[in-house]
mmCIF file of C-alpha atoms and ligand atoms in Angstrom:
data_model
loop_
_atom_site.group_PDB
_atom_site.id
_atom_site.type_symbol
_atom_site.label_atom_id
_atom_site.label_comp_id
_atom_site.label_asym_id
_atom_site.label_seq_id
_atom_site.Cartn_x
_atom_site.Cartn_y
_atom_site.Cartn_z
ATOM 1 C CA MET A 1 14.314 -5.672 14.477
ATOM 2 C CA SER A 2 16.025 -5.061 11.157
ATOM 3 C CA ASN A 3 16.206 -1.678 9.530
ATOM 4 C CA GLN A 4 12.924 -1.879 7.640
ATOM 5 C CA TYR A 5 10.531 -0.805 10.398
ATOM 6 C CA VAL A 6 8.772 2.542 10.466
ATOM 7 C CA LEU A 7 6.620 4.196 13.133
ATOM 8 C CA VAL A 8 3.584 5.508 11.296
ATOM 9 C CA ILE A 9 1.369 8.236 12.717
ATOM 10 C CA ASN A 10 -1.970 8.739 10.977
ATOM 11 C CA SER A 11 -4.170 11.508 12.369
ATOM 12 C CA GLY A 12 -7.775 11.315 11.146
ATOM 13 C CA SER A 13 -10.371 13.980 11.837
ATOM 14 C CA SER A 14 -11.613 12.148 14.935
ATOM 15 C CA SER A 15 -8.933 9.531 15.386
ATOM 16 C CA LEU A 16 -5.206 8.845 15.590
ATOM 17 C CA LYS A 17 -3.902 5.566 14.323
ATOM 18 C CA PHE A 18 -0.334 4.519 15.076
ATOM 19 C CA ALA A 19 1.659 1.502 14.079
ATOM 20 C CA VAL A 20 5.140 0.071 13.882
ATOM 21 C CA ILE A 21 5.171 -1.371 10.372
ATOM 22 C CA ASN A 22 7.497 -3.646 8.418
ATOM 23 C CA SER A 23 7.906 -1.640 5.230
ATOM 24 C CA VAL A 24 8.566 -4.750 3.130
ATOM 25 C CA THR A 25 5.780 -7.071 4.239
ATOM 26 C CA GLY A 26 3.299 -4.563 5.677
ATOM 27 C CA ASP A 27 3.181 -6.595 8.897
ATOM 28 C CA ALA A 28 2.572 -4.573 12.038
ATOM 29 C CA VAL A 29 4.538 -5.172 15.248
ATOM 30 C CA LEU A 30 2.277 -2.796 17.146
ATOM 31 C CA THR A 31 -1.007 -1.217 16.084
ATOM 32 C CA GLY A 32 -3.116 1.240 17.978
ATOM 33 C CA LEU A 33 -6.027 3.579 17.652
ATOM 34 C CA GLY A 34 -7.298 6.601 19.497
ATOM 35 C CA GLU A 35 -10.920 7.060 18.423
ATOM 36 C CA CYS A 36 -14.164 8.937 18.972
ATOM 37 C CA PHE A 37 -12.159 12.093 19.748
ATOM 38 C CA GLY A 38 -14.463 14.781 21.071
ATOM 39 C CA LEU A 39 -17.155 12.276 22.018
ATOM 40 C CA GLU A 40 -17.927 10.934 25.500
ATOM 41 C CA ASP A 41 -16.522 7.461 24.868
ATOM 42 C CA SER A 42 -13.180 8.732 23.535
ATOM 43 C CA ARG A 43 -10.617 5.952 23.997
ATOM 44 C CA MET A 44 -7.224 4.508 23.048
ATOM 45 C CA SER A 45 -6.467 0.903 22.353
ATOM 46 C CA TRP A 46 -3.522 -1.046 20.993
ATOM 47 C CA LYS A 47 -2.464 -4.540 20.091
ATOM 48 C CA TYR A 48 1.018 -5.895 20.800
ATOM 49 C CA GLN A 49 2.071 -9.542 20.532
ATOM 50 C CA GLY A 50 -1.551 -10.598 20.202
ATOM 51 C CA GLU A 51 -2.628 -8.828 23.386
ATOM 52 C CA LYS A 52 -5.191 -6.029 23.254
ATOM 53 C CA THR A 53 -5.261 -3.147 25.737
ATOM 54 C CA SER A 54 -7.761 -0.312 25.923
ATOM 55 C CA GLU A 55 -8.120 2.773 28.082
ATOM 56 C CA ALA A 56 -10.498 5.717 28.202
ATOM 57 C CA ILE A 57 -9.222 9.182 27.295
ATOM 58 C CA GLN A 58 -10.113 11.747 29.922
ATOM 59 C CA TYR A 59 -8.526 14.933 28.687
ATOM 60 C CA ASP A 60 -9.739 18.447 28.052
ATOM 61 C CA GLY A 61 -7.023 19.675 25.651
ATOM 62 C CA SER A 62 -6.090 18.548 22.127
ATOM 63 C CA HIS A 63 -6.787 14.833 21.854
ATOM 64 C CA HIS A 64 -4.259 14.484 19.013
ATOM 65 C CA GLN A 65 -1.450 15.982 21.125
ATOM 66 C CA TYR A 66 -2.423 13.743 24.045
ATOM 67 C CA ALA A 67 -2.458 10.677 21.820
ATOM 68 C CA VAL A 68 1.067 11.254 20.426
ATOM 69 C CA GLU A 69 2.450 11.712 23.937
ATOM 70 C CA ARG A 70 0.686 8.529 25.045
ATOM 71 C CA VAL A 71 2.159 6.631 22.060
ATOM 72 C CA VAL A 72 5.673 7.785 22.982
ATOM 73 C CA LYS A 73 5.169 6.526 26.561
ATOM 74 C CA LEU A 74 3.821 3.235 25.263
ATOM 75 C CA LEU A 75 6.810 2.718 22.929
ATOM 76 C CA ASN A 76 9.159 3.364 25.863
ATOM 77 C CA THR A 77 7.286 0.879 28.041
ATOM 78 C CA LEU A 78 7.391 -1.782 25.307
ATOM 79 C CA GLY A 79 11.073 -1.108 24.599
ATOM 80 C CA LEU A 80 10.376 -0.387 20.923
ATOM 81 C CA THR A 81 11.832 3.123 20.692
ATOM 82 C CA SER A 82 15.290 2.185 19.402
ATOM 83 C CA ASP A 83 14.191 -0.269 16.731
ATOM 84 C CA PHE A 84 12.647 1.668 13.883
ATOM 85 C CA VAL A 85 14.514 3.677 11.267
ATOM 86 C CA ALA A 86 12.030 6.432 10.484
ATOM 87 C CA VAL A 87 8.758 8.029 11.454
ATOM 88 C CA GLY A 88 6.186 8.437 8.668
ATOM 89 C CA HIS A 89 3.332 10.902 9.038
ATOM 90 C CA ARG A 90 0.089 11.002 7.115
ATOM 91 C CA ILE A 91 -0.641 14.613 6.202
ATOM 92 C CA VAL A 92 -3.967 15.636 4.686
ATOM 93 C CA ALA A 93 -3.385 18.844 2.728
ATOM 94 C CA GLY A 94 -0.231 19.369 0.673
ATOM 95 C CA GLY A 95 -1.662 21.937 -1.741
ATOM 96 C CA GLU A 96 0.415 22.275 -4.905
ATOM 97 C CA THR A 97 3.563 22.507 -2.730
ATOM 98 C CA PHE A 98 3.878 18.799 -2.019
ATOM 99 C CA LYS A 99 3.510 16.464 -5.005
ATOM 100 C CA GLY A 100 5.118 13.535 -3.216
ATOM 101 C CA THR A 101 6.634 12.356 0.056
ATOM 102 C CA VAL A 102 9.198 14.672 1.732
ATOM 103 C CA GLN A 103 11.516 14.588 4.729
ATOM 104 C CA VAL A 104 10.108 16.577 7.658
ATOM 105 C CA ASP A 105 11.904 19.659 8.943
ATOM 106 C CA GLU A 106 10.680 22.852 10.583
ATOM 107 C CA LYS A 107 10.005 24.428 7.163
ATOM 108 C CA VAL A 108 7.806 21.501 6.133
ATOM 109 C CA ILE A 109 5.861 21.707 9.408
ATOM 110 C CA GLU A 110 5.333 25.441 8.935
ATOM 111 C CA GLU A 111 4.080 24.899 5.382
ATOM 112 C CA VAL A 112 1.713 22.155 6.620
ATOM 113 C CA GLU A 113 0.424 24.630 9.225
ATOM 114 C CA ARG A 114 -0.010 27.290 6.555
ATOM 115 C CA LEU A 115 -1.948 24.820 4.428
ATOM 116 C CA ALA A 116 -4.342 24.280 7.365
ATOM 117 C CA GLU A 117 -6.422 26.880 5.554
ATOM 118 C CA LEU A 118 -7.201 24.001 3.158
ATOM 119 C CA ALA A 119 -7.918 21.319 5.799
ATOM 120 C CA PRO A 120 -9.029 22.942 9.010
ATOM 121 C CA LEU A 121 -9.872 19.695 10.822
ATOM 122 C CA HIS A 122 -6.666 17.874 9.911
ATOM 123 C CA ASN A 123 -3.517 19.850 9.155
ATOM 124 C CA LYS A 124 -3.242 21.350 12.635
ATOM 125 C CA ALA A 125 -3.461 17.874 14.154
ATOM 126 C CA ASN A 126 -0.882 16.645 11.607
ATOM 127 C CA ALA A 127 1.540 19.469 12.488
ATOM 128 C CA GLU A 128 1.052 18.796 16.213
ATOM 129 C CA GLY A 129 1.828 15.143 15.575
ATOM 130 C CA MET A 130 5.038 15.979 13.650
ATOM 131 C CA ARG A 131 6.249 18.439 16.323
ATOM 132 C CA ALA A 132 5.582 15.999 19.159
ATOM 133 C CA ALA A 133 7.345 13.193 17.256
ATOM 134 C CA MET A 134 10.358 15.411 16.321
ATOM 135 C CA LYS A 135 10.737 16.199 20.017
ATOM 136 C CA ALA A 136 10.394 12.586 21.067
ATOM 137 C CA PHE A 137 12.737 11.190 18.370
ATOM 138 C CA PRO A 138 15.176 14.013 17.500
ATOM 139 C CA SER A 139 17.722 11.758 15.762
ATOM 140 C CA LEU A 140 15.263 9.849 13.538
ATOM 141 C CA PRO A 141 14.426 10.959 10.004
ATOM 142 C CA GLN A 142 10.732 11.727 9.650
ATOM 143 C CA PHE A 143 8.685 11.772 6.454
ATOM 144 C CA ALA A 144 5.434 13.414 5.480
ATOM 145 C CA VAL A 145 3.185 11.485 3.096
ATOM 146 C CA PHE A 146 0.445 13.694 1.674
ATOM 147 C CA ASP A 147 -3.148 12.679 1.084
ATOM 148 C CA THR A 148 -3.353 15.126 -1.780
ATOM 149 C CA ALA A 149 -0.266 13.854 -3.650
ATOM 150 C CA PHE A 150 -2.046 10.990 -5.470
ATOM 151 C CA HIS A 151 -4.608 13.452 -6.811
ATOM 152 C CA GLN A 152 -1.994 15.715 -8.386
ATOM 153 C CA THR A 153 -2.383 13.778 -11.667
ATOM 154 C CA MET A 154 -5.959 15.040 -12.193
ATOM 155 C CA PRO A 155 -6.382 16.896 -15.479
ATOM 156 C CA PRO A 156 -7.309 20.605 -15.275
ATOM 157 C CA LYS A 157 -10.881 19.856 -16.424
ATOM 158 C CA ALA A 158 -11.294 17.869 -13.182
ATOM 159 C CA PHE A 159 -9.382 20.074 -10.750
ATOM 160 C CA MET A 160 -10.425 23.539 -11.950
ATOM 161 C CA TYR A 161 -13.560 25.263 -10.703
ATOM 162 C CA ALA A 162 -15.684 27.334 -13.082
ATOM 163 C CA LEU A 163 -14.627 30.495 -11.238
ATOM 164 C CA PRO A 164 -12.634 33.478 -12.563
ATOM 165 C CA TYR A 165 -9.272 32.013 -13.664
ATOM 166 C CA GLU A 166 -7.377 34.625 -11.630
ATOM 167 C CA LEU A 167 -8.475 32.905 -8.413
ATOM 168 C CA TYR A 168 -6.381 29.917 -9.451
ATOM 169 C CA GLU A 169 -3.439 32.064 -10.584
ATOM 170 C CA GLN A 170 -3.412 34.264 -7.481
ATOM 171 C CA HIS A 171 -4.561 31.935 -4.712
ATOM 172 C CA LYS A 172 -4.391 28.405 -6.180
ATOM 173 C CA VAL A 173 -8.121 27.933 -5.651
ATOM 174 C CA ARG A 174 -8.760 24.479 -7.144
ATOM 175 C CA ARG A 175 -9.731 20.895 -6.264
ATOM 176 C CA TYR A 176 -7.014 19.049 -4.315
ATOM 177 C CA GLY A 177 -8.904 16.049 -2.914
ATOM 178 C CA ALA A 178 -7.851 13.996 0.109
ATOM 179 C CA HIS A 179 -7.551 10.327 1.234
ATOM 180 C CA GLY A 180 -5.116 9.933 -1.697
ATOM 181 C CA THR A 181 -2.950 7.353 0.072
ATOM 182 C CA SER A 182 -6.026 5.194 0.633
ATOM 183 C CA HIS A 183 -7.300 5.559 -2.961
ATOM 184 C CA TYR A 184 -3.758 4.751 -4.182
ATOM 185 C CA TYR A 185 -3.503 1.630 -2.002
ATOM 186 C CA VAL A 186 -6.926 0.121 -2.685
ATOM 187 C CA SER A 187 -6.657 0.711 -6.438
ATOM 188 C CA ARG A 188 -3.389 -1.304 -6.434
ATOM 189 C CA GLU A 189 -4.955 -4.070 -4.321
ATOM 190 C CA ALA A 190 -8.058 -4.085 -6.567
ATOM 191 C CA ALA A 191 -5.839 -4.668 -9.608
ATOM 192 C CA LYS A 192 -4.412 -7.749 -7.878
ATOM 193 C CA MET A 193 -7.946 -8.996 -7.106
ATOM 194 C CA VAL A 194 -9.188 -8.626 -10.703
ATOM 195 C CA ASN A 195 -5.856 -9.925 -11.958
ATOM 196 C CA LYS A 196 -4.995 -7.028 -14.258
ATOM 197 C CA PRO A 197 -2.032 -4.645 -14.343
ATOM 198 C CA VAL A 198 -2.961 -1.472 -12.462
ATOM 199 C CA ASP A 199 -1.658 0.655 -15.334
ATOM 200 C CA ASN A 200 -4.123 -1.004 -17.696
ATOM 201 C CA SER A 201 -7.348 -1.058 -15.673
ATOM 202 C CA SER A 202 -9.852 1.342 -14.104
ATOM 203 C CA TYR A 203 -11.495 1.677 -10.705
ATOM 204 C CA ILE A 204 -13.881 3.830 -8.747
ATOM 205 C CA THR A 205 -12.576 3.818 -5.202
ATOM 206 C CA VAL A 206 -14.983 4.743 -2.414
ATOM 207 C CA HIS A 207 -13.419 5.654 0.934
ATOM 208 C CA LEU A 208 -16.177 5.879 3.558
ATOM 209 C CA GLY A 209 -14.944 6.798 7.034
ATOM 210 C CA ASN A 210 -15.659 9.781 9.206
ATOM 211 C CA GLY A 211 -14.433 11.703 6.197
ATOM 212 C CA ALA A 212 -15.589 10.243 2.886
ATOM 213 C CA SER A 213 -14.533 10.562 -0.745
ATOM 214 C CA VAL A 214 -14.790 8.866 -4.134
ATOM 215 C CA SER A 215 -12.033 8.761 -6.773
ATOM 216 C CA ALA A 216 -11.872 7.688 -10.399
ATOM 217 C CA VAL A 217 -8.574 5.871 -11.032
ATOM 218 C CA LYS A 218 -7.616 5.242 -14.654
ATOM 219 C CA ASN A 219 -4.512 3.228 -15.525
ATOM 220 C CA GLY A 220 -3.103 3.751 -12.037
ATOM 221 C CA GLN A 221 -3.612 7.511 -11.949
ATOM 222 C CA CYS A 222 -6.273 9.566 -10.223
ATOM 223 C CA VAL A 223 -8.384 11.395 -12.817
ATOM 224 C CA ASP A 224 -11.055 12.837 -10.507
ATOM 225 C CA THR A 225 -11.995 12.933 -6.840
ATOM 226 C CA SER A 226 -14.926 14.235 -4.822
ATOM 227 C CA MET A 227 -13.213 16.343 -2.176
ATOM 228 C CA GLY A 228 -12.316 19.829 -3.287
ATOM 229 C CA LEU A 229 -10.232 22.798 -2.170
ATOM 230 C CA THR A 230 -10.833 21.360 1.297
ATOM 231 C CA PRO A 231 -12.164 18.011 2.567
ATOM 232 C CA LEU A 232 -15.604 19.604 2.982
ATOM 233 C CA ALA A 233 -16.798 18.878 -0.561
ATOM 234 C CA GLY A 234 -18.424 15.849 -2.153
ATOM 235 C CA LEU A 235 -20.065 13.111 -0.098
ATOM 236 C CA MET A 236 -22.000 13.571 3.109
ATOM 237 C CA MET A 237 -19.695 12.708 6.051
ATOM 238 C CA GLY A 238 -19.730 12.233 9.826
ATOM 239 C CA THR A 239 -19.999 15.943 10.586
ATOM 240 C CA ARG A 240 -19.279 17.555 7.177
ATOM 241 C CA CYS A 241 -22.003 18.554 4.747
ATOM 242 C CA GLY A 242 -20.339 17.630 1.434
ATOM 243 C CA ASP A 243 -21.709 19.360 -1.668
ATOM 244 C CA ILE A 244 -24.244 22.132 -1.129
ATOM 245 C CA ASP A 245 -25.357 25.072 -3.226
ATOM 246 C CA PRO A 246 -22.829 27.823 -2.296
ATOM 247 C CA SER A 247 -25.789 30.199 -2.091
ATOM 248 C CA VAL A 248 -26.824 28.506 1.169
ATOM 249 C CA ILE A 249 -23.907 30.416 2.712
ATOM 250 C CA GLU A 250 -25.054 33.792 1.394
ATOM 251 C CA PHE A 251 -28.645 32.971 2.372
ATOM 252 C CA LEU A 252 -27.643 32.257 5.987
ATOM 253 C CA PHE A 253 -25.370 35.334 6.083
ATOM 254 C CA ARG A 254 -28.447 37.373 5.259
ATOM 255 C CA LYS A 255 -30.289 35.595 8.089
ATOM 256 C CA GLY A 256 -27.642 36.945 10.485
ATOM 257 C CA TRP A 257 -25.275 33.982 10.833
ATOM 258 C CA GLU A 258 -21.647 34.857 11.697
ATOM 259 C CA LYS A 259 -18.859 33.546 9.433
ATOM 260 C CA ASP A 260 -17.257 31.317 12.100
ATOM 261 C CA GLU A 261 -20.596 29.941 13.220
ATOM 262 C CA LEU A 262 -21.437 29.128 9.621
ATOM 263 C CA PHE A 263 -18.216 27.256 8.900
ATOM 264 C CA GLU A 264 -18.367 25.454 12.241
ATOM 265 C CA MET A 265 -21.849 24.278 11.222
ATOM 266 C CA LEU A 266 -20.717 23.091 7.767
ATOM 267 C CA ASN A 267 -17.617 21.282 9.129
ATOM 268 C CA LYS A 268 -18.678 20.016 12.524
ATOM 269 C CA LYS A 269 -22.444 20.014 12.853
ATOM 270 C CA SER A 270 -23.620 18.676 9.512
ATOM 271 C CA GLY A 271 -23.477 15.257 7.833
ATOM 272 C CA PHE A 272 -24.688 12.249 9.846
ATOM 273 C CA LEU A 273 -24.742 14.375 12.996
ATOM 274 C CA GLY A 274 -26.651 17.282 11.509
ATOM 275 C CA VAL A 275 -29.268 15.271 9.655
ATOM 276 C CA SER A 276 -29.898 12.612 12.331
ATOM 277 C CA GLY A 277 -29.499 14.975 15.290
ATOM 278 C CA ILE A 278 -28.062 11.953 17.138
ATOM 279 C CA THR A 279 -24.403 11.238 16.380
ATOM 280 C CA SER A 280 -21.676 11.570 13.775
ATOM 281 C CA ASP A 281 -20.912 7.864 14.133
ATOM 282 C CA ALA A 282 -22.426 5.663 11.419
ATOM 283 C CA ARG A 283 -22.942 2.794 13.878
ATOM 284 C CA GLY A 284 -25.122 4.976 16.127
ATOM 285 C CA VAL A 285 -27.123 6.214 13.138
ATOM 286 C CA LEU A 286 -27.731 2.653 11.911
ATOM 287 C CA GLU A 287 -28.832 1.559 15.395
ATOM 288 C CA ALA A 288 -31.270 4.478 15.671
ATOM 289 C CA MET A 289 -32.598 3.675 12.197
ATOM 290 C CA ASP A 290 -33.227 0.069 13.240
ATOM 291 C CA GLU A 291 -35.192 1.397 16.215
ATOM 292 C CA GLY A 292 -37.414 3.346 13.833
ATOM 293 C CA ASN A 293 -35.878 6.843 14.053
ATOM 294 C CA ALA A 294 -37.000 8.680 10.890
ATOM 295 C CA ARG A 295 -34.150 11.217 10.766
ATOM 296 C CA ALA A 296 -31.552 8.481 11.172
ATOM 297 C CA LYS A 297 -33.182 6.749 8.198
ATOM 298 C CA LEU A 298 -33.063 10.000 6.224
ATOM 299 C CA ALA A 299 -29.333 10.392 7.029
ATOM 300 C CA PHE A 300 -28.740 6.824 5.812
ATOM 301 C CA GLU A 301 -30.679 7.514 2.608
ATOM 302 C CA ILE A 302 -28.916 10.796 1.783
ATOM 303 C CA PHE A 303 -25.529 9.191 2.447
ATOM 304 C CA THR A 304 -26.043 6.065 0.331
ATOM 305 C CA TYR A 305 -27.840 7.909 -2.482
ATOM 306 C CA ARG A 306 -25.071 10.452 -2.793
ATOM 307 C CA VAL A 307 -22.345 7.792 -2.916
ATOM 308 C CA ALA A 308 -24.251 6.086 -5.754
ATOM 309 C CA LYS A 309 -24.623 9.406 -7.608
ATOM 310 C CA TYR A 310 -20.874 10.044 -7.425
ATOM 311 C CA ILE A 311 -20.040 6.529 -8.607
ATOM 312 C CA THR A 312 -22.402 6.957 -11.552
ATOM 313 C CA SER A 313 -21.017 10.363 -12.501
ATOM 314 C CA TYR A 314 -17.425 9.075 -12.447
ATOM 315 C CA LEU A 315 -18.219 6.671 -15.288
ATOM 316 C CA ALA A 316 -17.819 9.829 -17.393
ATOM 317 C CA SER A 317 -14.153 9.971 -16.301
ATOM 318 C CA LEU A 318 -13.355 6.423 -17.437
ATOM 319 C CA ASP A 319 -13.434 4.390 -20.671
ATOM 320 C CA SER A 320 -14.258 1.185 -18.818
ATOM 321 C CA LEU A 321 -14.660 -0.018 -15.249
ATOM 322 C CA ASP A 322 -13.013 -3.046 -13.632
ATOM 323 C CA ALA A 323 -14.269 -2.563 -10.084
ATOM 324 C CA ILE A 324 -15.911 -0.347 -7.534
ATOM 325 C CA VAL A 325 -13.906 -0.593 -4.319
ATOM 326 C CA PHE A 326 -15.327 0.118 -0.856
ATOM 327 C CA THR A 327 -12.961 0.962 1.980
ATOM 328 C CA GLY A 328 -12.679 3.053 5.196
ATOM 329 C CA GLY A 329 -14.420 2.356 8.527
ATOM 330 C CA ILE A 330 -17.910 2.370 7.011
ATOM 331 C CA GLY A 331 -16.988 0.851 3.636
ATOM 332 C CA GLU A 332 -15.134 -2.039 5.279
ATOM 333 C CA ASN A 333 -17.645 -2.777 8.031
ATOM 334 C CA SER A 334 -21.161 -1.730 7.161
ATOM 335 C CA LEU A 335 -23.093 -4.365 5.248
ATOM 336 C CA PRO A 336 -26.385 -2.358 5.128
ATOM 337 C CA ILE A 337 -24.697 0.757 3.738
ATOM 338 C CA ARG A 338 -22.877 -1.203 1.008
ATOM 339 C CA ARG A 339 -26.106 -3.073 0.219
ATOM 340 C CA GLU A 340 -28.092 0.144 -0.210
ATOM 341 C CA ILE A 341 -25.403 1.708 -2.421
ATOM 342 C CA LEU A 342 -25.441 -1.349 -4.703
ATOM 343 C CA ASN A 343 -29.260 -1.188 -4.739
ATOM 344 C CA ASN A 344 -28.984 2.396 -5.954
ATOM 345 C CA LEU A 345 -26.696 1.208 -8.782
ATOM 346 C CA LYS A 346 -29.137 -1.322 -10.265
ATOM 347 C CA ILE A 347 -29.404 0.643 -13.497
ATOM 348 C CA LEU A 348 -25.692 -0.037 -14.063
ATOM 349 C CA GLY A 349 -26.383 -3.747 -13.666
ATOM 350 C CA PHE A 350 -24.906 -4.130 -10.183
ATOM 351 C CA VAL A 351 -26.223 -7.125 -8.272
ATOM 352 C CA GLU A 352 -25.215 -7.801 -4.677
ATOM 353 C CA ASP A 353 -23.562 -11.108 -3.835
ATOM 354 C CA GLU A 354 -25.297 -11.488 -0.478
ATOM 355 C CA LYS A 355 -22.983 -14.189 0.833
ATOM 356 C CA GLY A 356 -19.951 -12.188 -0.242
ATOM 357 C CA ASN A 357 -21.320 -9.060 1.404
ATOM 358 C CA GLU A 358 -22.007 -11.007 4.627
ATOM 359 C CA ALA A 359 -18.525 -12.494 4.546
ATOM 360 C CA ALA A 360 -16.923 -9.082 4.067
ATOM 361 C CA ARG A 361 -18.829 -7.799 7.072
ATOM 362 C CA PHE A 362 -16.035 -7.561 9.601
ATOM 363 C CA GLY A 363 -13.354 -5.773 7.678
ATOM 364 C CA GLU A 364 -12.039 -8.896 5.938
ATOM 365 C CA GLY A 365 -12.711 -7.683 2.422
ATOM 366 C CA GLY A 366 -13.788 -9.662 -0.628
ATOM 367 C CA GLU A 367 -16.127 -9.560 -3.603
ATOM 368 C CA ILE A 368 -19.623 -8.309 -2.716
ATOM 369 C CA GLY A 369 -21.261 -8.019 -6.117
ATOM 370 C CA SER A 370 -20.782 -7.441 -9.818
ATOM 371 C CA SER A 371 -22.258 -5.910 -12.954
ATOM 372 C CA GLU A 372 -22.448 -7.985 -16.106
ATOM 373 C CA LEU A 373 -23.411 -4.851 -18.013
ATOM 374 C CA LEU A 374 -20.140 -3.079 -17.158
ATOM 375 C CA GLY A 375 -17.989 -6.177 -16.705
ATOM 376 C CA ALA A 376 -17.104 -4.831 -13.263
ATOM 377 C CA LYS A 377 -16.920 -6.203 -9.738
ATOM 378 C CA ALA A 378 -17.829 -4.592 -6.428
ATOM 379 C CA LEU A 379 -15.078 -5.211 -3.894
ATOM 380 C CA VAL A 380 -14.357 -4.473 -0.257
ATOM 381 C CA ILE A 381 -10.668 -3.883 0.436
ATOM 382 C CA PRO A 382 -9.464 -2.875 3.899
ATOM 383 C CA THR A 383 -7.314 0.187 3.386
ATOM 384 C CA ASN A 384 -3.716 0.217 4.626
ATOM 385 C CA GLU A 385 -2.448 3.760 4.483
ATOM 386 C CA GLU A 386 0.157 2.855 7.111
ATOM 387 C CA PHE A 387 1.815 0.320 4.792
ATOM 388 C CA VAL A 388 2.061 2.883 1.977
ATOM 389 C CA ILE A 389 3.493 5.471 4.388
ATOM 390 C CA ALA A 390 6.093 2.970 5.665
ATOM 391 C CA GLN A 391 7.048 1.938 2.106
ATOM 392 C CA GLN A 392 7.413 5.509 0.870
ATOM 393 C CA SER A 393 9.382 6.574 3.983
ATOM 394 C CA VAL A 394 11.918 3.779 3.536
ATOM 395 C CA GLU A 395 12.166 4.432 -0.222
ATOM 396 C CA LEU A 396 13.093 8.057 0.500
ATOM 397 C CA LEU A 397 15.485 7.013 3.257
ATOM 398 C CA LYS A 398 17.423 5.005 0.677
HETATM 399 P P1 ADP B 1 -11.629 8.360 10.066
HETATM 400 O O1 ADP B 1 -12.074 9.107 8.855
HETATM 401 O O2 ADP B 1 -11.800 9.141 11.331
HETATM 402 O O3 ADP B 1 -10.298 7.678 9.904
HETATM 403 P P2 ADP B 1 -12.689 5.630 9.988
HETATM 404 O O4 ADP B 1 -12.229 5.232 8.630
HETATM 405 O O5 ADP B 1 -12.068 4.954 11.156
HETATM 406 O O6 ADP B 1 -12.714 7.189 10.216
HETATM 407 O O7 ADP B 1 -14.285 5.360 10.011
HETATM 408 C C1 ADP B 1 -15.066 5.755 11.075
HETATM 409 C C2 ADP B 1 -16.510 5.428 10.725
HETATM 410 O O8 ADP B 1 -16.642 4.017 10.497
HETATM 411 C C3 ADP B 1 -17.498 5.794 11.839
HETATM 412 O O9 ADP B 1 -18.622 6.453 11.290
HETATM 413 C C4 ADP B 1 -17.913 4.428 12.356
HETATM 414 O O10 ADP B 1 -19.238 4.443 12.848
HETATM 415 C C5 ADP B 1 -17.835 3.598 11.105
HETATM 416 N N1 ADP B 1 -17.847 2.158 11.442
HETATM 417 C C6 ADP B 1 -16.912 1.426 12.066
HETATM 418 N N2 ADP B 1 -17.352 0.155 12.252
HETATM 419 C C7 ADP B 1 -18.610 0.094 11.750
HETATM 420 C C8 ADP B 1 -19.623 -0.917 11.620
HETATM 421 N N3 ADP B 1 -19.424 -2.147 12.086
HETATM 422 N N4 ADP B 1 -20.781 -0.582 11.012
HETATM 423 C C9 ADP B 1 -20.999 0.653 10.553
HETATM 424 N N5 ADP B 1 -20.111 1.650 10.633
HETATM 425 C C10 ADP B 1 -18.934 1.377 11.217
#
């Protein structure tokens, strides 16, 4: 292999994606996924030279740690260890410390660990991933690409909370957002699809995975996003509650809830899981809904309604709209969820293109609707955070 390949490690809240990526073309030599971490059917699978392999994960400790060690073994077995020039890591929370991609060293890892106070589900896993990879590849430069970096262009009116100003001055309490690499990527791809320069067009990008967020992207820059100080805010998610009245916390305190129990509930027992009482996985919720389960239907309705509300409110951040872009595991794959969101946007003139929505069903992407009123399209674009991470790693290497 030539010197343009990067091993990319992308730890999600319940998954770990890995890939050996050509940083010029975006082509992947090897791709793999550990998924459903914490659930019974936790598993790892990968694709190499067209061949797919899958194995169950039976492990009691940290699934992220296990997954990195398994990836290292796999790379050794496939003889791929000596061929890439860098390792690129996706990191969720960079606070105001990291405004762009940086080379990883012990100081960076420690700062990422410190910033775990902003992303409890992710940053620890990210730091574990970096440590394991530094140990496995001590002579390779490693880079950290932050999910918050793209959101650093938000104006103060979007990132400040209406709290005493001192909280920002003393503790940097503010909106940081997350999924920035994904919002960055799909906004660039959307510009290609509507055939306009990205720096002269506007998008609302909707990343719906286990974690979920919406961003308003104006002339290539993020101007608002739905996640906040932590990835708990905004949309309803797999296990996270999204926006609630902060007084719910005080109310439950007074009912005798402990602090840890409360935050565990908001982060890990809410969202699809909490409302449906069945699973955090959108597929399971949709199946239960089809079988007539009323709480699964309620979860579906809260989720899709809230996405539509955020899209509508972000029109206030833009002068015009060229496209709404759906991405992430749910956004790329779930026809009924996309359909219901577009239904909820009828007042903005959005009409579903049923054939397009069908065709985009299996993660292929495409146009799924449009609004004559706004002169905007609704698009599905498979995200490719790994490609962005590989590109930015090699750019910094140069
Ligand atoms: P993460 O935030 O962990 O990276 P992903 O972007 O991989 O998550 O998205 C995971 C979500 O995508 C899960 O809720 C899963 O159920 C959902 N998903 C994947 N495929 C489908 C599908 N065909 N229909 C509906 N939801 C799907």
